[in-house]
Tab-separated table of C-alpha atoms and ligand atoms in Angstrom:
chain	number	residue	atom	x	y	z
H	1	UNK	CA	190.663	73.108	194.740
H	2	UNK	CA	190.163	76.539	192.451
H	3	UNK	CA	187.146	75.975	191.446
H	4	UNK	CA	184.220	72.806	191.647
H	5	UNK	CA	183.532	72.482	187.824
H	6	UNK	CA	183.381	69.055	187.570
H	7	UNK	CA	184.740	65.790	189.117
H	8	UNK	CA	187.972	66.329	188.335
H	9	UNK	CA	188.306	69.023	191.023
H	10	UNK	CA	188.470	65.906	193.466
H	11	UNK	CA	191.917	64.960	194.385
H	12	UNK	CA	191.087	61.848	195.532
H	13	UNK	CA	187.220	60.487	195.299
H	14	UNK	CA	187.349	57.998	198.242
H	15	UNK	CA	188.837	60.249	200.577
H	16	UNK	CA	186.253	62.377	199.507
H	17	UNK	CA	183.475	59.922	199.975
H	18	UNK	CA	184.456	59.246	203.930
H	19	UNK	CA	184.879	63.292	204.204
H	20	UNK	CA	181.534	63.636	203.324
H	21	UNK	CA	179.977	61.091	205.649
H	22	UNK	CA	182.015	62.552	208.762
H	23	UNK	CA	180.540	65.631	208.046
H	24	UNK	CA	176.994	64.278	208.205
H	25	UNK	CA	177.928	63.403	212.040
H	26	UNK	CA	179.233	67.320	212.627
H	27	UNK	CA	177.526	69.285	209.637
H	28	UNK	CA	178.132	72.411	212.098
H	29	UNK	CA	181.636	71.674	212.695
H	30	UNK	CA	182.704	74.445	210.840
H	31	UNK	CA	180.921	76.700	210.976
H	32	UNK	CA	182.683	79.843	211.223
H	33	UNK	CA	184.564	78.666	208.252
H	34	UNK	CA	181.958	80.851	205.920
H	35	UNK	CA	181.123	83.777	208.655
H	36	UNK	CA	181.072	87.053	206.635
H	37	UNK	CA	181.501	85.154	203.806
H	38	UNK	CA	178.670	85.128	200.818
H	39	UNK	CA	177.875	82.674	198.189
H	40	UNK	CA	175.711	83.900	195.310
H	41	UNK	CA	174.003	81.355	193.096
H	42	UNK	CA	172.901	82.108	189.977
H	43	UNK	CA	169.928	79.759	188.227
H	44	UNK	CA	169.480	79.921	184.470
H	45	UNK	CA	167.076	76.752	184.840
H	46	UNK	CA	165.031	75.346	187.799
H	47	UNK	CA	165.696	73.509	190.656
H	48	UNK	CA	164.336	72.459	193.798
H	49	UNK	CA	167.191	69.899	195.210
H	50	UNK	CA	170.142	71.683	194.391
H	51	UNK	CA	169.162	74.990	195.340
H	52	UNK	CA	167.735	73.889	198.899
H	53	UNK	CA	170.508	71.457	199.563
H	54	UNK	CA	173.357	74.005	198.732
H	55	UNK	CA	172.064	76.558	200.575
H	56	UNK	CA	171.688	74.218	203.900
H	57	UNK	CA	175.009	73.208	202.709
H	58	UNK	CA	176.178	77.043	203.408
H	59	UNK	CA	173.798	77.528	206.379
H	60	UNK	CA	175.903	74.862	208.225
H	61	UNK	CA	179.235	76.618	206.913
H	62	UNK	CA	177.933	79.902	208.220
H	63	UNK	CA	177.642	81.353	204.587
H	64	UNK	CA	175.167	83.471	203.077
H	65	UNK	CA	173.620	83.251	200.351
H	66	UNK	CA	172.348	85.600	197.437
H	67	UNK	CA	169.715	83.398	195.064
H	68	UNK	CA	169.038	84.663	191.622
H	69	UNK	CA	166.944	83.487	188.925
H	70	UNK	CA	168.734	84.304	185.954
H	71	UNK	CA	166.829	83.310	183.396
H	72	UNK	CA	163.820	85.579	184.535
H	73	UNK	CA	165.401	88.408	186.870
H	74	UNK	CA	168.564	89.215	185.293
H	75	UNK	CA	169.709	91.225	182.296
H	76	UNK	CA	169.827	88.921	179.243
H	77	UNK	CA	173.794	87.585	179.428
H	78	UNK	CA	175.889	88.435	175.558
H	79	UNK	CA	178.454	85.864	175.718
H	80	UNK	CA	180.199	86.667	172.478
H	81	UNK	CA	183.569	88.626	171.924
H	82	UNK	CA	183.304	92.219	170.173
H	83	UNK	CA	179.318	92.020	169.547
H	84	UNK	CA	177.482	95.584	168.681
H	85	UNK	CA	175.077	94.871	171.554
H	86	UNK	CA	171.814	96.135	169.437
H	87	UNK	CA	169.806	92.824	170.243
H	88	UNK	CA	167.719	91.751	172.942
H	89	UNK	CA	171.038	91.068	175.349
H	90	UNK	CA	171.868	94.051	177.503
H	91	UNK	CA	174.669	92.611	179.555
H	92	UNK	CA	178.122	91.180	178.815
H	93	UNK	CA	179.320	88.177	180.647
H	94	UNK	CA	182.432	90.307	181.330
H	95	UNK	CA	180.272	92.776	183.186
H	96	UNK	CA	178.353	90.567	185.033
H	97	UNK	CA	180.918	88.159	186.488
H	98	UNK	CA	182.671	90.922	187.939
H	99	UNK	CA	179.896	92.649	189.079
H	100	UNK	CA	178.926	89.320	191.233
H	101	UNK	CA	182.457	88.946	192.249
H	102	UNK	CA	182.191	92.349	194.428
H	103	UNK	CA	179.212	90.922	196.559
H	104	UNK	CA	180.494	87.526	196.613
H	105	UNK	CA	183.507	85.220	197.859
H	106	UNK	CA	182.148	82.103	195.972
H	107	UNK	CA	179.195	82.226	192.934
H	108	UNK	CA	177.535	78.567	191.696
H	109	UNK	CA	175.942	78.281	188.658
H	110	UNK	CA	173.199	76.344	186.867
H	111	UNK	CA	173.089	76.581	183.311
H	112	UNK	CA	171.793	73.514	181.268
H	113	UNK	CA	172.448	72.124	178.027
H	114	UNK	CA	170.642	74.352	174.874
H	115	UNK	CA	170.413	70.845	173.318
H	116	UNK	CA	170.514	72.640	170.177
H	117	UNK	CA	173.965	73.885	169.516
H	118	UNK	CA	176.444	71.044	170.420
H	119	UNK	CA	179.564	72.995	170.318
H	120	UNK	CA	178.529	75.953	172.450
H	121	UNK	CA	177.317	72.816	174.901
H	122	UNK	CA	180.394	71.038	174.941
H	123	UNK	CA	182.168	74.090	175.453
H	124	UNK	CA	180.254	75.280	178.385
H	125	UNK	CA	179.711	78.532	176.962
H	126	UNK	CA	178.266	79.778	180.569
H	127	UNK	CA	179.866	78.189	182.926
H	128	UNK	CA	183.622	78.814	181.349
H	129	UNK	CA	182.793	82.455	180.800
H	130	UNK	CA	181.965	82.854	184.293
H	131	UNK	CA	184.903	81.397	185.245
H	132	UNK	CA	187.006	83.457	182.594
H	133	UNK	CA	185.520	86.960	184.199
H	134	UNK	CA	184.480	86.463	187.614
H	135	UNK	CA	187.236	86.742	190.468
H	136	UNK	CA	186.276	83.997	192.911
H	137	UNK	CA	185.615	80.386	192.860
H	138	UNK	CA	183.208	78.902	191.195
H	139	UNK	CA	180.939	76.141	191.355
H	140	UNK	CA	179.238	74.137	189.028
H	141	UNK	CA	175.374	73.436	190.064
H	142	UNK	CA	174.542	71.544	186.768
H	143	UNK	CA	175.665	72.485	183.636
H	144	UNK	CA	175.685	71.597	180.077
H	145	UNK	CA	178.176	68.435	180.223
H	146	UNK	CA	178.204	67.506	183.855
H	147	UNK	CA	176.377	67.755	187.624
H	148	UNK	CA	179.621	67.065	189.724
H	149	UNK	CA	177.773	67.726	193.340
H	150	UNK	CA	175.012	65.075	192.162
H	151	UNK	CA	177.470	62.487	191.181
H	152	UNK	CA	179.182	62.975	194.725
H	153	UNK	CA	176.306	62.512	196.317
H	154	UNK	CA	175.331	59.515	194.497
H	155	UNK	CA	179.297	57.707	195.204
H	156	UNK	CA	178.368	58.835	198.984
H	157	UNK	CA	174.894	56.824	198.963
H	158	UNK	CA	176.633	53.896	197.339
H	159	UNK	CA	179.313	53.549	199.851
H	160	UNK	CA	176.358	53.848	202.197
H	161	UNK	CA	175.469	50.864	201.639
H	162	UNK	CA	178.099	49.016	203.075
H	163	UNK	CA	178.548	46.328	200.233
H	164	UNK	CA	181.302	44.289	201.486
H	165	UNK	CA	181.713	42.793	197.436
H	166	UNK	CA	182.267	44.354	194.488
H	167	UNK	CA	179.061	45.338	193.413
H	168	UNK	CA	177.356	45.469	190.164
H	169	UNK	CA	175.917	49.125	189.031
H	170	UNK	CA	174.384	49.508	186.007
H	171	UNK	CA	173.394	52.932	184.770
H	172	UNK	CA	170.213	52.418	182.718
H	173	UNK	CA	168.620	54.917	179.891
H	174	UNK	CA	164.753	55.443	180.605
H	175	UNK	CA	162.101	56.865	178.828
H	176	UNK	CA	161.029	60.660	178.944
H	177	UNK	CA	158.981	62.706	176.851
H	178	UNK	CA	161.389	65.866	176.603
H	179	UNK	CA	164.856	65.214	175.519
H	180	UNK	CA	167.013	66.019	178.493
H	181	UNK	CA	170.743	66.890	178.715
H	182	UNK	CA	173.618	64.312	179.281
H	183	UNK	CA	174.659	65.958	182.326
H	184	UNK	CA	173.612	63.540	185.087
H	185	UNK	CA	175.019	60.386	183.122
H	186	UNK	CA	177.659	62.172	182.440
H	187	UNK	CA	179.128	62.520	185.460
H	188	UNK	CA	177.151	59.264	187.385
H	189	UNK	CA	179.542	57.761	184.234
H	190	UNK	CA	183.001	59.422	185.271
H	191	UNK	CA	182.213	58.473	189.037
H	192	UNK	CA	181.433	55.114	188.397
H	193	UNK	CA	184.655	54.497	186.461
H	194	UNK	CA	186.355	55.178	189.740
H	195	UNK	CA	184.584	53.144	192.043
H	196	UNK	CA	185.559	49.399	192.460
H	197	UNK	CA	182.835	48.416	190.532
H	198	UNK	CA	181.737	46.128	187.673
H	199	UNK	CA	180.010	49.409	186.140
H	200	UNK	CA	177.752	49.083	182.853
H	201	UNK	CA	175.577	51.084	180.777
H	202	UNK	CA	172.746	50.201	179.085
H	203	UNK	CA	170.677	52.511	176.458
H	204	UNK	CA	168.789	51.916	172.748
H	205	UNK	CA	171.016	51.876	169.643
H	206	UNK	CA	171.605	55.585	169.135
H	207	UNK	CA	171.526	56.690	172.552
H	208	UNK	CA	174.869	56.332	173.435
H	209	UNK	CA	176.548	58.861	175.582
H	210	UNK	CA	179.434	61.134	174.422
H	211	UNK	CA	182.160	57.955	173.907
H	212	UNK	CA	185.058	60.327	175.465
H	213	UNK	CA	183.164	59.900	178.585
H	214	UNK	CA	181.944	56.225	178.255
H	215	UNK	CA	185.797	55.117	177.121
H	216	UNK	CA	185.842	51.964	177.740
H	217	UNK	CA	182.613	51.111	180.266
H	218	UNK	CA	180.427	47.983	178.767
H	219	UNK	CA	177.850	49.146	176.799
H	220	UNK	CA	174.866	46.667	177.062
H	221	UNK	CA	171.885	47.070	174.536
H	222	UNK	CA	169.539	44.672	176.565
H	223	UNK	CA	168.305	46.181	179.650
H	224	UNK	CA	167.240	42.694	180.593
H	225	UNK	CA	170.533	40.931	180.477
H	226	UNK	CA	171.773	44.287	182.077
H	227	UNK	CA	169.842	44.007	185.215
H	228	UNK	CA	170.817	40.453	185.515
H	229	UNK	CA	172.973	40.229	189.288
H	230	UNK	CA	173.092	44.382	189.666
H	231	UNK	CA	173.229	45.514	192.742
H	232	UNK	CA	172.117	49.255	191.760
H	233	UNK	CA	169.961	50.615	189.115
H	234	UNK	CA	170.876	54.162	187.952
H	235	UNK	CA	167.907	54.946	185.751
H	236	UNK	CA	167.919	58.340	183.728
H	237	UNK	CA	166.429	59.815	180.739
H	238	UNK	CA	168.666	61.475	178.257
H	239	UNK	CA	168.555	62.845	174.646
H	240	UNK	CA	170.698	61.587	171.525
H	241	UNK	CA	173.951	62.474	171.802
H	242	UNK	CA	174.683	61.587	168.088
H	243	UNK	CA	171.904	62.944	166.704
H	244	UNK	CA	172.430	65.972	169.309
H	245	UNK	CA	169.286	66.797	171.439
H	246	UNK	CA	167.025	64.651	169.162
H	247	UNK	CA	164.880	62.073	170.899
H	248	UNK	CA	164.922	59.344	168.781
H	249	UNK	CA	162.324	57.073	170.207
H	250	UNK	CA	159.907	57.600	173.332
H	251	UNK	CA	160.503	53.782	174.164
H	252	UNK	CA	158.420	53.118	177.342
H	253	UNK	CA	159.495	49.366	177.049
H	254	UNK	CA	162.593	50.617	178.821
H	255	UNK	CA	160.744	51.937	181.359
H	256	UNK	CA	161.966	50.318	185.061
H	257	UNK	CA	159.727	48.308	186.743
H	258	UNK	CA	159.231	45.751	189.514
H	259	UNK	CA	159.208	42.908	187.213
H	260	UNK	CA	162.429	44.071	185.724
H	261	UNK	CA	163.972	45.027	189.617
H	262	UNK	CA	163.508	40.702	189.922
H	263	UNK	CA	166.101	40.327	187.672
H	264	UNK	CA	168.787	41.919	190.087
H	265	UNK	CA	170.559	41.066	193.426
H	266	UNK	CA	167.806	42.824	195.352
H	267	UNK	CA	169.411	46.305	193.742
H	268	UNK	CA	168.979	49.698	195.216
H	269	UNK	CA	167.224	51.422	192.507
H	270	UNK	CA	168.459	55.507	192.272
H	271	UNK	CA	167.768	58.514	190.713
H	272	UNK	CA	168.993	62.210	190.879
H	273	UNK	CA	165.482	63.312	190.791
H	274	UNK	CA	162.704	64.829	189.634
H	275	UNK	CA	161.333	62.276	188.495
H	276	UNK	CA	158.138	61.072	186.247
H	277	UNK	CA	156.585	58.070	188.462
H	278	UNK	CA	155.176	55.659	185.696
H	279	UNK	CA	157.214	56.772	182.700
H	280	UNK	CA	160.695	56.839	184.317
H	281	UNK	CA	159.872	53.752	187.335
H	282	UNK	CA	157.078	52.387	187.787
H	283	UNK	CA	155.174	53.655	191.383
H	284	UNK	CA	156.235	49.882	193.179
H	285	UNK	CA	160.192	50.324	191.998
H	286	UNK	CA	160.077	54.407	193.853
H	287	UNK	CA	157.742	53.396	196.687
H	288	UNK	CA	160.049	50.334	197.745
H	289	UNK	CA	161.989	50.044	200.762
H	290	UNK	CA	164.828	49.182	198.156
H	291	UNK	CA	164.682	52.925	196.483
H	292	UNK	CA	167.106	55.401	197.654
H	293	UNK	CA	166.295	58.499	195.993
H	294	UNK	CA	165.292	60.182	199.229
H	295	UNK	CA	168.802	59.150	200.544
H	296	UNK	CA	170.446	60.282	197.213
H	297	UNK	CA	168.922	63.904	197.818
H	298	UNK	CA	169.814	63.806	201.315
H	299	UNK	CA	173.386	63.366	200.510
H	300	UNK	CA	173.115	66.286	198.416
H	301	UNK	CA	173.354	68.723	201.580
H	302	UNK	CA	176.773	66.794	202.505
H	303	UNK	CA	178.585	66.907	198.898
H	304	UNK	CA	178.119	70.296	198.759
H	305	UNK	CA	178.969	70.889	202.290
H	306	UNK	CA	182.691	69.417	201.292
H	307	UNK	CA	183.100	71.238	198.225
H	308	UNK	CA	182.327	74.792	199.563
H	309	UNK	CA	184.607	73.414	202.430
H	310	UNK	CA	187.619	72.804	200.049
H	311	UNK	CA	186.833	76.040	198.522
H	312	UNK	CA	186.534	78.378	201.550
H	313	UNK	CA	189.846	76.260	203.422
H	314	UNK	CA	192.013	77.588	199.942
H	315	UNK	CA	191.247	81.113	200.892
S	23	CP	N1	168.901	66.341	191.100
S	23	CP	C1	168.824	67.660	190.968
S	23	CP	O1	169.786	68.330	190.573
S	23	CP	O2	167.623	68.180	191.330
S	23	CP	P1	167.131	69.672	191.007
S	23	CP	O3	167.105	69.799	189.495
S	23	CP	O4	165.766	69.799	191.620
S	23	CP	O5	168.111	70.625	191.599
């Protein structure tokens, strides 16, 4: 592995999966694998689990870390080729990737969606430039398209679970009042199409996700009918991707509840987090012994744990 930029880093995601959960027996197992080693992570957008969970993840590695908010402390980034630099951006991306690179043996990165220019999105103007200029590996903390460490942690808390069938997950759109990237379904959608799993999505007419990523998952319409026999609920908010950023409709109806969780086989209900109790899932759905959000966040430590692993084991 060169760099962690999204789940197609992962050789092999089941081998992956049982990696992570031996490390949760022997987090400290290696941890002279990172000494005098330093990871810097850069955050163009907040975050509570991901920064707190990577940087245990390097604590047990014996890794620094350098935490920067760049969307507040740093120079304003120009990302474009042979700009007279007269605006409001002081830095080039070419600067400031190498710069990093001398302090640091590894750099993550968070940089969301704009939601307002879909090709700049799509072509991860951040996260590829960093990875054009910088000299080191890096990792992708959420970005525009994709959140690769959340989806491994969510394939880890499935396989938790010890289903000895082949279960039913169905990845359900919820309601939100700010239109949120596609990141999270994104990649909950690529990791799901690997599993042995009878995988479905289900969203309003319009908010289909980008159909080079859905290929050829079933795409319900009736959350109902969806929920019939699952044995997880993914529920997350996100924007059009069609109409690109739009929300289209704030439909609480789709809201998941406890009436709608009596549909399922008893599902696990999950979500990446944060999330809005009573818009998102209802307060009985999160508070039940059946929610595993607290797990899912958990296994955040332990997916990023591996991938730093992979990444300081290639040299
Ligand atoms: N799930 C997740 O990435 O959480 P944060 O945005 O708090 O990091």
């Amino acid at each position: 592995m060169k760099h962690y930029l999204n789940l197609d880093a992962i050789p092999n995601l089941q081998t992956a999966i049982n990696e992570v959960i031996a490390l949760k027996k022997e987090a400290y197992a290696d941890e002279h694998l990172g000494q005098h080693k330093t990871l810097g992570m850069l955050f163009f957008n907040p975050s509570l689990r991901t920064r707190l969970s990577t940087q245990k993840a390097a604590q047990h590695l014996g890794l620094k870390t350098m935490v920067m908010n760049f969307s507040n402390e740093a120079w304003a980034l120009e990302f474009e080729d042979g700009t007279k630099m007269s605006g409001l951006r002081s830095e080039h991306i070419k600067e400031a990737a190498a710069v990093v690179s001398q302090y640091c043996d590894l750099i993550a990165i968070r940089a969301f969606a704009s939601l307002s220019d879909q090709q700049k999105d799509e072509e991860e103007q951040v996260l590829n430039n960093f990875v054009r200029y910088a000299s080191i590996p890096v990792i992708n903390m959420e970005s525009a398209t994709a959140h690769p460490l959340q989806a491994l942690a969510d394939a880890v808390t499935i396989k938790e679970q010890g289903l000895t069938k082949r279960p039913k997950i169905v990845l359900t759109w919820a309601p939100h009042p700010k239109a949120l990237p596609h990141a999270v379904g994104n990649s909950f959608t690529k990791m799901a199409q690997n599993l042995d799993a009878d995988f479905v999505i289900a969203q309003p007419k319009g908010y289909e996700l980008n159909p080079a990523i859905t290929g050829n998952t079933t795409l319900m319409y009736d959350q109902h009918e969806a929920f019939k026999g699952a044995d997880f609920v993914y529920a997350k908010n996100w924007c059009s991707y069609n109409d690109y950023g739009k929300i289209l409709k704030f439909d609480e109806e789709w809201m998941v509840t406890a009436e709608k969780m009596k549909l399922t086989n008893e599902a696990k209900f999950m979500h990446c987090l944060p999330i809005r109790r009573n818009i998102v899932a209802d307060d009985h759905v999160l508070d039940h012994h059946n929610s595993l959000v607290i797990e899912q966040a958990n296994n955040r430590t332990y997916a990023a744990q591996w991938v730093l692993k992979q990444l300081l084991k290639n040299g």
